[in-house]
Coordinates of C-alpha atoms in Angstrom, one line a residue:
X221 CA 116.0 83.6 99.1
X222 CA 115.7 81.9 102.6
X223 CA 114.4 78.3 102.6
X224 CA 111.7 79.3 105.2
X225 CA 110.2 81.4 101.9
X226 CA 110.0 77.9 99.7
X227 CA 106.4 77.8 100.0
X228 CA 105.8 81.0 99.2
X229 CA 104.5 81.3 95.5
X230 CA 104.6 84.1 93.6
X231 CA 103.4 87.3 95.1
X232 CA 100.7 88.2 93.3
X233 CA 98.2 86.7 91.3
X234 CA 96.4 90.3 90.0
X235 CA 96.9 93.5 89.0
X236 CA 95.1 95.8 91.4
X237 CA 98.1 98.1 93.5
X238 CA 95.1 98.3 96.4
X239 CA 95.2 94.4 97.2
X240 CA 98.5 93.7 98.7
X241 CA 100.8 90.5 98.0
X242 CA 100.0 87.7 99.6
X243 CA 103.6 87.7 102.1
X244 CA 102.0 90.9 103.3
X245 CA 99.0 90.3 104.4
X246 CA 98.4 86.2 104.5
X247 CA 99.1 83.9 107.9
X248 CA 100.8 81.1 105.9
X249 CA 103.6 83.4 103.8
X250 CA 104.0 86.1 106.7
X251 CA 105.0 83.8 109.0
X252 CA 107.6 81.9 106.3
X253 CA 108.5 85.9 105.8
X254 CA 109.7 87.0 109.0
X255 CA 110.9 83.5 110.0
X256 CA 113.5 84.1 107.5
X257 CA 114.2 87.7 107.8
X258 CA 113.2 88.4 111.8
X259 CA 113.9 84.7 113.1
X260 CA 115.6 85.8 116.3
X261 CA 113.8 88.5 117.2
X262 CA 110.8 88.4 119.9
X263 CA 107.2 87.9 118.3
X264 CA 105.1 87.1 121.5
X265 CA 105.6 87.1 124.9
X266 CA 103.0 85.2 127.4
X267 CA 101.9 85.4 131.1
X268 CA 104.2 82.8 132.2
X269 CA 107.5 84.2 131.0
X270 CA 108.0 82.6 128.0
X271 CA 108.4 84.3 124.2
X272 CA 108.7 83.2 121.3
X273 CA 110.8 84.4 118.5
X274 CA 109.9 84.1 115.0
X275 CA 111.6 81.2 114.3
X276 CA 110.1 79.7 116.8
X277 CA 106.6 80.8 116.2
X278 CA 107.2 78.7 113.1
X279 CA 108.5 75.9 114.3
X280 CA 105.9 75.4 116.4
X281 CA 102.7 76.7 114.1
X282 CA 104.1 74.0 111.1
X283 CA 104.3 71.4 113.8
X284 CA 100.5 71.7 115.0
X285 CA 99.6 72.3 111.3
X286 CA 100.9 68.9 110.5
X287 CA 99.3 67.7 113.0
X288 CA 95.8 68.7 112.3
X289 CA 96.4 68.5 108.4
X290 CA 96.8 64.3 109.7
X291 CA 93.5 64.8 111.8
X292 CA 91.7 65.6 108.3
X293 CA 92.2 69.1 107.7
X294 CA 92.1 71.1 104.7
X295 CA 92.4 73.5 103.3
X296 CA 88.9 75.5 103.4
X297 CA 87.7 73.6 106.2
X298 CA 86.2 75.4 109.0
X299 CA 87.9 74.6 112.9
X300 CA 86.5 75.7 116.1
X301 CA 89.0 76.7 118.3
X302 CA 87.2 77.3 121.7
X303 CA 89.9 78.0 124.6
X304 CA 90.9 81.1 126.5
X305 CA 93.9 83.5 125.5
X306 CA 96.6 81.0 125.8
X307 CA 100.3 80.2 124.0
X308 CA 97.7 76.9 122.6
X309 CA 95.0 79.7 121.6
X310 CA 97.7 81.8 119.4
X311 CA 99.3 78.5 118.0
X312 CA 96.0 77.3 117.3
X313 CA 94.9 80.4 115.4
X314 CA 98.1 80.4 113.2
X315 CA 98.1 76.4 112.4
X316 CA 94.9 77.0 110.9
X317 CA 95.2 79.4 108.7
X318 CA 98.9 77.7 107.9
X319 CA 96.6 75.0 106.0
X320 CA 94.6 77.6 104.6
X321 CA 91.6 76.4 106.8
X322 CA 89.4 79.1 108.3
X323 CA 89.8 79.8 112.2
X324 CA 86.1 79.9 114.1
X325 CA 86.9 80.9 117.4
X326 CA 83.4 80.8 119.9
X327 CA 83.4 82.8 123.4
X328 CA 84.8 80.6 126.2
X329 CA 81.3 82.4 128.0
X330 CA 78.9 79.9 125.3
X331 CA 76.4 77.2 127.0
X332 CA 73.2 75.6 126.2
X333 CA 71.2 77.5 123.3
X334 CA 74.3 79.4 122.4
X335 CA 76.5 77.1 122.5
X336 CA 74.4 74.7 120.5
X337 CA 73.8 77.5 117.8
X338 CA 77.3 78.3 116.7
X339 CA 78.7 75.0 116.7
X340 CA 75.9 74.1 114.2
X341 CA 76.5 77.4 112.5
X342 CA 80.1 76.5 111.8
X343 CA 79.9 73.7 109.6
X344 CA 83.6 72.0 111.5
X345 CA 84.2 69.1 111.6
X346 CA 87.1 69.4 114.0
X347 CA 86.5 71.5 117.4
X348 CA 90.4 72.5 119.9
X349 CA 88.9 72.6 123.3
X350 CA 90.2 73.2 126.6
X351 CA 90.0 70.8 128.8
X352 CA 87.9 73.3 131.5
X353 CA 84.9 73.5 128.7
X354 CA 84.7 69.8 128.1
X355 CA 81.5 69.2 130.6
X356 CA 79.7 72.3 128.7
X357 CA 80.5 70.7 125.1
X358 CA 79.6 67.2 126.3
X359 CA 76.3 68.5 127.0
X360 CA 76.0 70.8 123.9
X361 CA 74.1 69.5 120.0
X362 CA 77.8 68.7 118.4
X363 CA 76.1 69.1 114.9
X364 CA 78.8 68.6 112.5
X365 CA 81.8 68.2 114.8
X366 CA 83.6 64.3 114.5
X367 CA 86.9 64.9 116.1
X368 CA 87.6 67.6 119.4
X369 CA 91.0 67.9 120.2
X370 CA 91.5 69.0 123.9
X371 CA 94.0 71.6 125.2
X372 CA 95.2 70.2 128.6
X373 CA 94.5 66.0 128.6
X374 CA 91.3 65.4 130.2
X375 CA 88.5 62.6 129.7
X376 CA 85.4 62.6 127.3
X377 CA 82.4 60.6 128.7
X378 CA 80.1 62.5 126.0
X379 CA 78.8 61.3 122.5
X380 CA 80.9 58.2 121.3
X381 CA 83.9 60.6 118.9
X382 CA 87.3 60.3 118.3
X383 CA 89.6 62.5 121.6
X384 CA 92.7 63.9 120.0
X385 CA 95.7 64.8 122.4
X386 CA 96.4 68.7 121.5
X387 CA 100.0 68.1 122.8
X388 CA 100.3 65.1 120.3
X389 CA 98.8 67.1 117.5
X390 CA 101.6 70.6 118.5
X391 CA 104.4 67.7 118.5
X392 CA 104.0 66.5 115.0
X393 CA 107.5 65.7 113.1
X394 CA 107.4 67.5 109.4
X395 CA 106.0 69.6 107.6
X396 CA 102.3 69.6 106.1
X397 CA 101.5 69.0 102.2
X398 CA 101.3 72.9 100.8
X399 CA 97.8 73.7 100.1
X400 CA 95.9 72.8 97.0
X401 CA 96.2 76.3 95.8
X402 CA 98.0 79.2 96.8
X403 CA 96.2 80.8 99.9
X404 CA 94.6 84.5 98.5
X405 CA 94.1 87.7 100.5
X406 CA 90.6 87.5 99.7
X407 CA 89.9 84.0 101.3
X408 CA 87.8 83.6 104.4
X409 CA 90.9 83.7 107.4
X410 CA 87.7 83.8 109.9
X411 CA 84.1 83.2 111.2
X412 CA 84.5 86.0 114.6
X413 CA 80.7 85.8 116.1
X414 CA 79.1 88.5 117.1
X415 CA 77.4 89.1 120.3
X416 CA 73.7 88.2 118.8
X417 CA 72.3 91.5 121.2
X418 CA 69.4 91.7 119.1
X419 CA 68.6 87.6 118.1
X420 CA 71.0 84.4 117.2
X421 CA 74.9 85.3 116.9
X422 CA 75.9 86.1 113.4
X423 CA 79.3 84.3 112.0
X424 CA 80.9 87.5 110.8
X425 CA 83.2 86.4 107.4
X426 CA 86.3 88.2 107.6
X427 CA 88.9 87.9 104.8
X428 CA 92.6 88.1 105.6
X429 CA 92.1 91.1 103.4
X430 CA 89.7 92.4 105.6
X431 CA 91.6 91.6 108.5
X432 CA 94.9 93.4 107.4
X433 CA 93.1 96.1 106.6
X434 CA 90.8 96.4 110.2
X435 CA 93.5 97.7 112.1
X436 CA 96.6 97.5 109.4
X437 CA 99.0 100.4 108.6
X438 CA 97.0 102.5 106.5
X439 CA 94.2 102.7 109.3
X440 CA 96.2 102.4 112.5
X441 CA 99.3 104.5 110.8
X442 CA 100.9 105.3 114.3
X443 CA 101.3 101.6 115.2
X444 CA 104.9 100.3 113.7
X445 CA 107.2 97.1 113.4
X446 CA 109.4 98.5 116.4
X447 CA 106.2 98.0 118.7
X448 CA 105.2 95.6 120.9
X449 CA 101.8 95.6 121.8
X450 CA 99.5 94.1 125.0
X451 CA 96.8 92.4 124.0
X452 CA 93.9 92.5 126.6
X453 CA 91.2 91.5 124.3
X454 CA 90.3 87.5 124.2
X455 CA 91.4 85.1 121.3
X456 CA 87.8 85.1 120.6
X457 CA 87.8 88.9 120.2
X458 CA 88.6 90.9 116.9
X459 CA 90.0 92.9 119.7
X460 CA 92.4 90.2 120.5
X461 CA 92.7 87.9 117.3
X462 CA 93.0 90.9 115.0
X463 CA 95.7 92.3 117.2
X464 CA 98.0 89.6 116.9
X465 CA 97.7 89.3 113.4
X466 CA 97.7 93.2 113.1
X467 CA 101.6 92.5 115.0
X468 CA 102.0 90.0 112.8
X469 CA 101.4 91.8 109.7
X470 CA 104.0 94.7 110.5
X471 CA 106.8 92.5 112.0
X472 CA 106.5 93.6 115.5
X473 CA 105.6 91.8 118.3
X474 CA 102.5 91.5 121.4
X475 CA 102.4 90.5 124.7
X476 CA 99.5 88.6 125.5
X477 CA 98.2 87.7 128.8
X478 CA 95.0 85.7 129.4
X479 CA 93.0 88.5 130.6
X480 CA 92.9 92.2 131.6
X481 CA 93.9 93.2 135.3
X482 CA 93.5 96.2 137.2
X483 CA 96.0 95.2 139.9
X484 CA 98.7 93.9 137.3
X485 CA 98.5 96.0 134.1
X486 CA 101.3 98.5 135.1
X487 CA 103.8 95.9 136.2
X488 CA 103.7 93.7 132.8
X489 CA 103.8 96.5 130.9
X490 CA 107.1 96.9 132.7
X491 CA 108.0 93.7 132.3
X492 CA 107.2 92.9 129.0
X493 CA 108.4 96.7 127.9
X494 CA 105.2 96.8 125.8
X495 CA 104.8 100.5 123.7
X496 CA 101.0 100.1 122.4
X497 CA 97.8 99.5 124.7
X498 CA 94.0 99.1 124.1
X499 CA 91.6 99.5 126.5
X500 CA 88.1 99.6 126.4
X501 CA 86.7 103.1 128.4
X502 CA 86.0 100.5 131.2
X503 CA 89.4 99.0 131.6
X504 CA 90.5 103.1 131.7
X505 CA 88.3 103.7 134.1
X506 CA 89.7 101.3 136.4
X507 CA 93.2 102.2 135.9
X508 CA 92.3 105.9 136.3
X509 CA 90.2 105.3 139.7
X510 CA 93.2 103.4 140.9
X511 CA 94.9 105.3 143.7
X512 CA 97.7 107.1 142.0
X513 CA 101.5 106.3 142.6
X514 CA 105.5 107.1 142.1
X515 CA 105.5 104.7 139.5
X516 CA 102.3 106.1 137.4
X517 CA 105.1 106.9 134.4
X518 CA 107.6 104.3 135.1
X519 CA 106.7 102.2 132.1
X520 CA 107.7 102.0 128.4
X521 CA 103.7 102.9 126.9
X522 CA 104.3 105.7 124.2
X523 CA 100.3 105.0 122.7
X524 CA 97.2 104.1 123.9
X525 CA 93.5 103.1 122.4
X526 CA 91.0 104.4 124.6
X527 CA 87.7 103.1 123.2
X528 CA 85.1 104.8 123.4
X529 CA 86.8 108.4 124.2
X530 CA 85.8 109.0 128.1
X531 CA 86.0 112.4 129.8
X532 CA 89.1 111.1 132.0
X533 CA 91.0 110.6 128.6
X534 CA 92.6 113.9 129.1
X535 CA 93.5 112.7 132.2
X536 CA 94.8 109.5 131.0
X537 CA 97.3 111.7 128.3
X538 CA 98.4 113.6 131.4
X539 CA 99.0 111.3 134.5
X540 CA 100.5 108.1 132.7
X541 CA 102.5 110.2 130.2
X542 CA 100.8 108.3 126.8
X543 CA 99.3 109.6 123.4
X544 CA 95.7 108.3 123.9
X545 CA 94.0 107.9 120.1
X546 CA 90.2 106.5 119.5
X547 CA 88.4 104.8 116.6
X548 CA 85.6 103.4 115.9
X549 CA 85.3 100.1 114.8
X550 CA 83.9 96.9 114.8
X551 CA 83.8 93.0 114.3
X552 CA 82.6 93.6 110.3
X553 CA 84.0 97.1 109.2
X554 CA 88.0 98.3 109.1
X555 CA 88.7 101.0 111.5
X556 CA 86.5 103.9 109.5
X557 CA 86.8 106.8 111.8
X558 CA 90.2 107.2 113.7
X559 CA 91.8 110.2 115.7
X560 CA 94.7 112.4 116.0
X561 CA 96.8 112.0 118.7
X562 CA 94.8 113.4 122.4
X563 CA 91.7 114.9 120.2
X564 CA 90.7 117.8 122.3
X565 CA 87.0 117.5 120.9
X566 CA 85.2 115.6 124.0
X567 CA 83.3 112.7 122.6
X568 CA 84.5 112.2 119.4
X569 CA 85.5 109.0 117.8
X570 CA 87.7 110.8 115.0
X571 CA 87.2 111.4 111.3
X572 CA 87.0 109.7 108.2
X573 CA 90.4 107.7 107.1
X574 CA 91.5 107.4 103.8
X575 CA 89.9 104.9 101.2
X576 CA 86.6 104.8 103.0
X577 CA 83.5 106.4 102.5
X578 CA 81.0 107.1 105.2
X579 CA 77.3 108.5 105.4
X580 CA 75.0 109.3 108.1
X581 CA 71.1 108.4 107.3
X582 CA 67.8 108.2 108.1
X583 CA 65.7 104.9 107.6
X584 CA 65.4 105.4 104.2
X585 CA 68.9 105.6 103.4
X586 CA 68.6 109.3 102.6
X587 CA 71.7 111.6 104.3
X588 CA 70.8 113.7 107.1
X589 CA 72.4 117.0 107.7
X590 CA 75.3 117.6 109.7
X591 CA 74.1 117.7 113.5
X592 CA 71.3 115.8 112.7
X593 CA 71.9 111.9 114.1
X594 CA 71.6 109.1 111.9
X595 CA 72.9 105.7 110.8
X596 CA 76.5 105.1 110.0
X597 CA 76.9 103.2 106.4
X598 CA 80.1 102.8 105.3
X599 CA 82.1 101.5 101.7
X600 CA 86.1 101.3 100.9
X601 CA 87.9 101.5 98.1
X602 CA 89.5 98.4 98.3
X603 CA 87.8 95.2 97.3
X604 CA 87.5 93.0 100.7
X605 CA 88.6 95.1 103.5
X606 CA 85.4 94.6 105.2
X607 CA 83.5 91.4 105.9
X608 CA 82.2 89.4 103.7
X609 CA 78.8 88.8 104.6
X610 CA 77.3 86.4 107.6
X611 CA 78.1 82.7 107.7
X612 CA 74.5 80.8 106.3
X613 CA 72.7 83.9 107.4
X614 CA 72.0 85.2 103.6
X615 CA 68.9 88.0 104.5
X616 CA 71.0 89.4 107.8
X617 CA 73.3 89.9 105.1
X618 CA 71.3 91.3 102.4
X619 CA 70.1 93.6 105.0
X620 CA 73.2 95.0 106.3
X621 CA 74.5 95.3 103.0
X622 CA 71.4 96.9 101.2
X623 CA 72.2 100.0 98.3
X624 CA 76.3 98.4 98.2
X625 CA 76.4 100.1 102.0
X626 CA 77.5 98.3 104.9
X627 CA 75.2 99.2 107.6
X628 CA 76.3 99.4 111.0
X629 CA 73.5 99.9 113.2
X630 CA 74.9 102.8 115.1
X631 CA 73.4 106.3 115.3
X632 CA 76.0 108.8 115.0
X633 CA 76.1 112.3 114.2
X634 CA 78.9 114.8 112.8
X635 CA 79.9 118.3 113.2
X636 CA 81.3 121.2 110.5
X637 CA 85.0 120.4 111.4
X638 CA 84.0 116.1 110.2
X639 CA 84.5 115.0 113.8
X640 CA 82.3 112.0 114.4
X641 CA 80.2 111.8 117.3
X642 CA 78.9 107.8 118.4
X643 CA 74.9 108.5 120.2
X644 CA 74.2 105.0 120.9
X645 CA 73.1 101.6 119.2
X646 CA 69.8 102.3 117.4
X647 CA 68.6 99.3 119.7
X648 CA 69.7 100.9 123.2
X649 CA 67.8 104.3 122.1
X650 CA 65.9 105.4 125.1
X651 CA 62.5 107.0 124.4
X652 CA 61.5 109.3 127.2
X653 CA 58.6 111.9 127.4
X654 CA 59.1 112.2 123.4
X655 CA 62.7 112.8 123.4
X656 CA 65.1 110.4 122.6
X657 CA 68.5 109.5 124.7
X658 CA 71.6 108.2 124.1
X659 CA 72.6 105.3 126.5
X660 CA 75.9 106.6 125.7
X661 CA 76.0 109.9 126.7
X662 CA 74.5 109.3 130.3
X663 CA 76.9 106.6 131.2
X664 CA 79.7 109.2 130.2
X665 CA 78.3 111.2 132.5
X666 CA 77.6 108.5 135.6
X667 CA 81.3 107.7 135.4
X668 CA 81.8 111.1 135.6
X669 CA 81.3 111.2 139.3
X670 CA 84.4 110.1 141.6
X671 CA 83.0 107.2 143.3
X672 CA 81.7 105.6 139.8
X673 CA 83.7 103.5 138.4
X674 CA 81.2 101.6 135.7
X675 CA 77.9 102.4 134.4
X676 CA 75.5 101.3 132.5
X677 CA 72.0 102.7 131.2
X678 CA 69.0 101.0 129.8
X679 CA 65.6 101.4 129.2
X680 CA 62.7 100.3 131.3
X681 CA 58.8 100.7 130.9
X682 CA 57.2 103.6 132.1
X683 CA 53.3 103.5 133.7
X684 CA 52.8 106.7 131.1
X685 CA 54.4 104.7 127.8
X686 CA 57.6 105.2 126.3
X687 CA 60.2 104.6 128.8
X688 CA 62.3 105.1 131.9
X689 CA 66.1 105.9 132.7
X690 CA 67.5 102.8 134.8
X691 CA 71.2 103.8 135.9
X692 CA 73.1 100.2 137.1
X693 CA 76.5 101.5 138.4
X694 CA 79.1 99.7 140.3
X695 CA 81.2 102.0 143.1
X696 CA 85.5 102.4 142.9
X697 CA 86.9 100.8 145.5
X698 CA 86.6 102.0 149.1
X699 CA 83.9 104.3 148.0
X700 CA 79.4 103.9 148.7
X701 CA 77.2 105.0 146.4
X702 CA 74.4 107.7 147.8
X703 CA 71.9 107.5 144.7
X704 CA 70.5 110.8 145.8
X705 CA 73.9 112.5 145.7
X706 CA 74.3 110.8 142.0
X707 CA 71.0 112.7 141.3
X708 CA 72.3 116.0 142.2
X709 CA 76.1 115.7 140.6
X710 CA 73.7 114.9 137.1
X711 CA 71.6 117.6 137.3
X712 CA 74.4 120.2 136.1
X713 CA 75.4 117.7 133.3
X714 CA 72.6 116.3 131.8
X715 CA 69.3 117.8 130.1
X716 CA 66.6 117.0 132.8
X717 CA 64.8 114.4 130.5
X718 CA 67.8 112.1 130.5
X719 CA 68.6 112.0 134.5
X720 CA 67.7 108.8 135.5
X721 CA 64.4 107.7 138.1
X722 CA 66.4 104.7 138.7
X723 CA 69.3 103.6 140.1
X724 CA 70.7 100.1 141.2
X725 CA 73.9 100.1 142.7
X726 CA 76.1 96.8 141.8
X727 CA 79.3 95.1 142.9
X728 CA 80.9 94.7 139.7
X729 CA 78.4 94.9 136.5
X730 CA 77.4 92.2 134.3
X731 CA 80.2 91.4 131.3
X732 CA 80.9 89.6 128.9
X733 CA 84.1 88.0 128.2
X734 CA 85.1 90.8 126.2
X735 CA 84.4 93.2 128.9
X736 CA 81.3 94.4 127.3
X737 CA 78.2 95.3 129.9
X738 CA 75.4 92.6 129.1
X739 CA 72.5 95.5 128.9
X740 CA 70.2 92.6 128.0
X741 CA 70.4 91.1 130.8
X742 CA 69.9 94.1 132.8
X743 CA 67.0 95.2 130.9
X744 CA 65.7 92.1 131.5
X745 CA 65.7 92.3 135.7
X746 CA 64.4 95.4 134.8
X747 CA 63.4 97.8 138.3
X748 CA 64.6 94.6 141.4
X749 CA 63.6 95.5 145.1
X750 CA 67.3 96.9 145.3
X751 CA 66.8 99.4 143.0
X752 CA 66.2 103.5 144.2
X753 CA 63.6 105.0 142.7
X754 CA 64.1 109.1 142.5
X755 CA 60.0 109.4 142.7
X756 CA 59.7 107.4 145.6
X757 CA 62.5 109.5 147.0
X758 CA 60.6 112.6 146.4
X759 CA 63.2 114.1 144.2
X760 CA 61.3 115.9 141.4
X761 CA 63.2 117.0 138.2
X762 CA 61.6 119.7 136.2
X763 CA 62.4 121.0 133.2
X764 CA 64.2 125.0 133.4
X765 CA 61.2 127.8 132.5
X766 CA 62.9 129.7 129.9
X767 CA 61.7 132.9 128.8
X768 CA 59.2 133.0 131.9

């Protein structure tokens, strides 16, 4: 046995064949693994050139971890790591969980209120900053937090604590003292917080069980060891954290640029020679709306995540030459519902995986029938492969995990054949005129049209109660919007009751960091003087006579 595996006790320390060995599926002894089996070969490659081979990866993670073990870490403790996706972000991830601490990564987007809540939420002590978010933290409630360690040198003219020099910390000679005990699959890797749409932002505990499992080989079968995968997702991100440790976990490798570009996502996939892609149906949208070229299959891309499944998916499959798959997913669950390669049912998120259960139902937790739309709740049959609750939040808990069934939040519904269908998030319903909409299922259709190339759709009051269909779209490039045209390309597509009365045409829409639409903030400017209202126009939409 190599040195590199000295630290590595025995494998495992029970007797259930579903919970893997801890060299499978833990930071601290995966790393030691392919350091000594895979040291020369290529585990990450970054925007600037460099890469790093497994050996190196080591190196350098056991370094920091030193370092920070000497700033007072240990093992359990809780670190924020608050910097965008960098070579520092991925080193910092790795050094943590090396001690067997638990990585808390926050949204380089956080200030004031936010910022304020999850740094109290956390419980660290110790906080790796970039030097760029220094004059929001200085200004921020640092709570618990004695020590920040800045990415990038800088100054600190904030609350009287001790400034540590990240490149000090990553250049630390030897290696740390081995944890107290041996590091578990079931230990908290993670606190990932969630976007707090509907109140505070919730500290998701994720297990390095549940982590292996969100996107691992059983779930995400397709995905292998001989891949290399682009990361466009921020450190911050399950998209994004989970991927590299999903890369990790198989012996394969990512490329990992600080954020997604239009304009330079087909020449660093040629660069890099990446074979696995995720996009959010956005991030498609924009590469499909791109004028297309010579070199639209000059590139090494065998497989593609399009999430959610948009119309041009088909499109996708045939013009850049990829398998496309869906899931659905998120930040607390482990990859539930996946596809077959290019699903030819439009819309569908896939069906059920093996080892997990899912139901659809109605408030009461009673299952509705197939067609009908309910809420997903979802089980596995492997202890910890989904989260393990919310950080200090013990009712949020309680009431997502009510009956022994997580519960997601989303209305879904299925068909006969058990394809799953996503309708919307029971929050971004729309109630019009007695009928309800799905958010979802109009924006598919607004980015339908050519000169779309982003869409959103939200509720606003209506003078008669219930509510109103506000359509906030952003136009490809080179291309105006006519909202009255819009009107008329939806009235062939959509049941008249969920055309929108609004429109607002947009620049760009409102995102997140994670390239999700902020909907709450467009509901909350609501109708503005730039927005076209269809009534106003005198464009009436009437429901078809039938039978008359």
């Amino acid at each position: 046995m190599s040195e590199n595996h000295a630290s590595v006790p025995a494998s495992r320390s029970h007797a259930d064949p579903r919970v893997p060995p801890r060299e499978v599926c833990v930071v601290r002894y995966l790393i030691d693994r392919w350091a000594a089996e895979r040291g020369a070969q290529v585990y990450a490659i970054f925007d600037d050139g460099r890469e790093w081979t497994y050996a190196e990866l080591r190196r350098r993670v056991v370094a920091l971890a030193a370092g920070l073990q000497r700033a007072g870490v240990r093992q359990g403790d809780h670190v924020l790591a608050w910097q965008p996706s960098t070579p520092e972000m991925l080193l910092t991830y790795y050094a943590i969980n090396w001690l067997g601490a638990v990585y808390v990564p926050i949204n380089t987007a956080y200030r004031g209120s936010v910022l304020d809540h999850v740094i109290e939420n956390s419980d660290a002590k110790l906080a790796v900053v970039h030097v760029d978010l220094l004059p929001r933290l200085k200004r921020a409630r640092l709570a618990g937090i004695e020590r920040v360690a800045v990415v990038g040198g800088g100054q600190w003219d904030g609350p009287p604590l001790p400034l540590l020099d990240f490149a000090e910390l990553a250049a630390t000679a030897g290696e740390p003292e081995p944890p107290a005990r041996p590091i578990e699959p079931w230990d908290t890797q993670s606190i990932i917080y969630t976007s707090g749409t509907t109140g505070p932002s919730k500290g998701v505990l994720s297990s390095y069980l549940h982590m292996y499992t969100n996107p691992g080989p059983e779930a995400w079968y397709f995905v292998t060891g001989e891949d290399r995968f682009l990361v466009n997702m921020p450190m911050f991100h399950i998209g994004g954290m989970g991927l590299c440790f999903a890369m990790l976990v198989r012996g394969g490798s990512i490329v990992l640029p600080e954020r997604f570009s239009t304009d330079r996502f087909w020449p660093l996939v040629r660069e890099t020679q990446a074979s696995v892609v995720f996009l959010l149906g956005v991030m498609a949208t924009f590469l499909l709306k791109a004028p297309p070229g010579e070199d639209d299959r000059r590139h090494g891309v065998k497989k593609c995540f399009i999430v959610p499944l948009a119309e041009g998916a088909e499109e996708f499959h045939r013009r850049f030459g990829v398998d496309v798959y869906t899931i659905f997913n998120m930040t607390e669950i482990s990859s539930p519902i996946v596809s077959e390669p290019n699903p030819r049912v439009r819309g569908t998120c896939g069906k059920v995986r093996p080892g997990v259960e899912v139901r659809l139902v109605d408030e009461n937790d009673c299952e509705v029938a197939i067609g009908a739309v309910g809420e997903m709740i979802i089980r596995t049959d492997r202890p910890w492969a989904m989260n393990s609750g919310y950080h200090k939040a013990p009712e949020a808990t309680a009431r997502a995990w009510r009956n022994g069934w997580f519960h997601t939040g989303d209305a879904f519904r299925r068909d006969a054949e058990g394809n799953y269908f996503f309708v919307d998030r029971i929050k971004d319903a729309i109630r019009r005129r007695g009928e309800n909409i799905s958010s979802f299922e109009v924006e598919a259709e607004l980015v339908a049209h050519p000169k779309v190339r982003e869409a959103a759709a939200v509720a606003v009051p209506s003078s008669y109660g219930e509510d109103e269909v506000l359509a906030v779209v952003a136009p490809s490039p080179g291309c105006t919007i006519e909202p009255a045209e819009l009107i008329e390309f939806l009235r062939d597509r959509l049941a008249y009751f969920m055309i929108p009365r609004y429109v607002r045409v947009l620049p760009e829409l409102p995102k997140t960091p994670s390239s999700k639409v902020m909907k709450v903030e467009l509901r909350k400017e609501g109708v503005t003087a730039d927005t076209w209202d269809r009534e106003q126009a005198g464009i009436v939409i009437r429901r078809d006579r039938i039978g008359a």
